[in-house]
Amino acid sequence: MPLLAIGINHKTAPVSVRERLAFAPERLQQALRELVTAGIARAAAILSTCNRTEVYCGVDQSDAARICDWLSHYHAIPSTELSPFLYVHPDHEAVRHMLRVASGLDSLVLGEPQILGQVKDAYQVAASAGTLDSELERLFQHTFAVAKQVRTDTSIGASPVSVAFAAVVLARQIFGELSGQTALLLGAGETIELVARHLREQKVKRLIIANRTLERAHALAAEMGGYAIGLDEVDAHVAEADVIIASTASPTPLLQRPVVEQALKRRKHRPMLMVDIAVPRDIDPAISELEDVYLYTVDDLQEIIQENLRSRQAAAAEAEEIIDAEVAHFFAWQRAQQGSHLIRELRTQAASARDDCISRARQQLAQGRDPEQVINQLANTLTNKLIHAPSAALREACARGDIDSVELLRDIYSLPPLPPTESA
């Protein structure tokens, strides 16, 4: 069954396009079922993060156009607007792409570890939706094993380089020491947790964590020595914040320009840094027009990130070698599965010939035939039936001079070499 990986990422599409193609977590299962029940794909999983939206699927034919059309229709984006940003990876390239993504080789931050957890989440959602088949299931399990091997056998994750780390580095570049600053974090997921850890390491003066689920905000704040609020309380605390870093799953911006304008007045226009890691964006882009506000998106972090990547380049080359080998291993498994189907068919044919011979032998024994003669006839008849097809194939291959087929049959049946051809 052909495999396809179709999507966009931070390399092919700006955040303004990525946020339009992002899937809300609560709609993923419904989207997957729609994709499969409509017959567009036989099996499917969707990976949707701030930096990428990708569909991994098994299809009856390598018809990427149907998947692209579905994406366009589902998100109400004209195909003419979407197609310039899409990439399509079939079969071997689809497998290679998934392995590289899970290993952090295709990330905005080379080798970042969060993506593996996001791939695992995509797998769990697809499994819950019932949209995986045996091949896609195997691909995910193979991917998890390869990503672990890359982490274990290379130093791809040795340096503390991530979007979260880059955001904190940016804060240090603007404010210098952070020991006198207050940071407001929107969200309480894995990325914000990493941001909070980095800020605590930098001895930030005060940490405010806002989240839709207040219980989660309290748990993270308690661990980090911060203060928890609900997202509905954010506007009242904006003026306190020197640094605002946002990463939620909100479909619309949480922080609007009028709120920030009022906050700047209360702050007497002391500068504010805002880093919007979310896709769709959490912070109104119009805020960037205000003086005394430095607003950055995930795309703006690229330069900072690049400065911290050099130590990972050699490790990435080693990882690519591992992935090359593991792509081959996956398709060897796939071919073995195809061989298993043929083996089952061969066994079925042999069992049918055996059962037919046994049935005839029993009839002859019931008629009083000599048992020794019946056994000999059964053995001869079964032998002839089992070797008829390979004998005919071998005879025809020799007649055609098809040496490759002859050698293949020799290997299969452990036959001796052909005798030398007699000279005229």
Short mmCIF file of N, CA and C in Angstrom, two decimals, residues 25 28-30 32-33 44-45 120-132 137:
data_model
loop_
_atom_site.label_atom_id
_atom_site.label_comp_id
_atom_site.label_asym_id
_atom_site.label_seq_id
_atom_site.Cartn_x
_atom_site.Cartn_y
_atom_site.Cartn_z
N PRO A 25 -6.83 20.63 18.69
CA PRO A 25 -6.71 19.28 19.26
C PRO A 25 -8.04 18.56 19.40
N LEU A 28 -9.25 16.84 16.05
CA LEU A 28 -8.38 15.94 15.30
C LEU A 28 -9.02 14.59 15.01
N GLN A 29 -9.65 13.98 16.00
CA GLN A 29 -10.25 12.67 15.78
C GLN A 29 -11.35 12.73 14.73
N GLN A 30 -12.17 13.76 14.81
CA GLN A 30 -13.24 13.92 13.82
C GLN A 30 -12.67 14.10 12.42
N LEU A 32 -9.74 13.03 11.30
CA LEU A 32 -9.16 11.75 10.85
C LEU A 32 -10.24 10.80 10.37
N ARG A 33 -11.33 10.70 11.12
CA ARG A 33 -12.41 9.79 10.71
C ARG A 33 -13.01 10.23 9.39
N ALA A 44 -4.75 6.96 8.44
CA ALA A 44 -4.22 8.32 8.51
C ALA A 44 -3.90 8.72 9.94
N ALA A 45 -2.92 9.62 10.05
CA ALA A 45 -2.59 10.29 11.30
C ALA A 45 -2.21 11.72 10.96
N LYS A 120 4.23 11.20 19.18
CA LYS A 120 3.55 10.18 19.98
C LYS A 120 2.10 10.57 20.25
N ASP A 121 1.86 11.86 20.50
CA ASP A 121 0.49 12.32 20.69
C ASP A 121 -0.34 12.12 19.42
N ALA A 122 0.26 12.41 18.25
CA ALA A 122 -0.44 12.21 16.98
C ALA A 122 -0.81 10.74 16.79
N TYR A 123 0.10 9.87 17.19
CA TYR A 123 -0.16 8.42 17.11
C TYR A 123 -1.32 8.03 18.02
N GLN A 124 -1.31 8.53 19.25
CA GLN A 124 -2.36 8.18 20.20
C GLN A 124 -3.73 8.67 19.73
N VAL A 125 -3.78 9.86 19.16
CA VAL A 125 -5.05 10.39 18.66
C VAL A 125 -5.57 9.53 17.51
N ALA A 126 -4.68 9.16 16.59
CA ALA A 126 -5.08 8.32 15.46
C ALA A 126 -5.52 6.93 15.94
N ALA A 127 -4.81 6.39 16.94
CA ALA A 127 -5.19 5.09 17.49
C ALA A 127 -6.58 5.17 18.13
N SER A 128 -6.84 6.24 18.87
CA SER A 128 -8.15 6.42 19.50
C SER A 128 -9.24 6.62 18.47
N ALA A 129 -8.91 7.28 17.36
CA ALA A 129 -9.89 7.49 16.30
C ALA A 129 -10.11 6.24 15.46
N GLY A 130 -9.24 5.25 15.61
CA GLY A 130 -9.37 4.02 14.83
C GLY A 130 -8.98 4.18 13.39
N THR A 131 -8.02 5.08 13.10
CA THR A 131 -7.65 5.34 11.71
C THR A 131 -6.26 4.82 11.35
N LEU A 132 -5.71 3.93 12.19
CA LEU A 132 -4.43 3.30 11.86
C LEU A 132 -4.67 1.91 11.30
N GLU A 137 0.66 1.63 11.80
CA GLU A 137 1.00 1.28 13.19
C GLU A 137 2.47 0.89 13.28
#
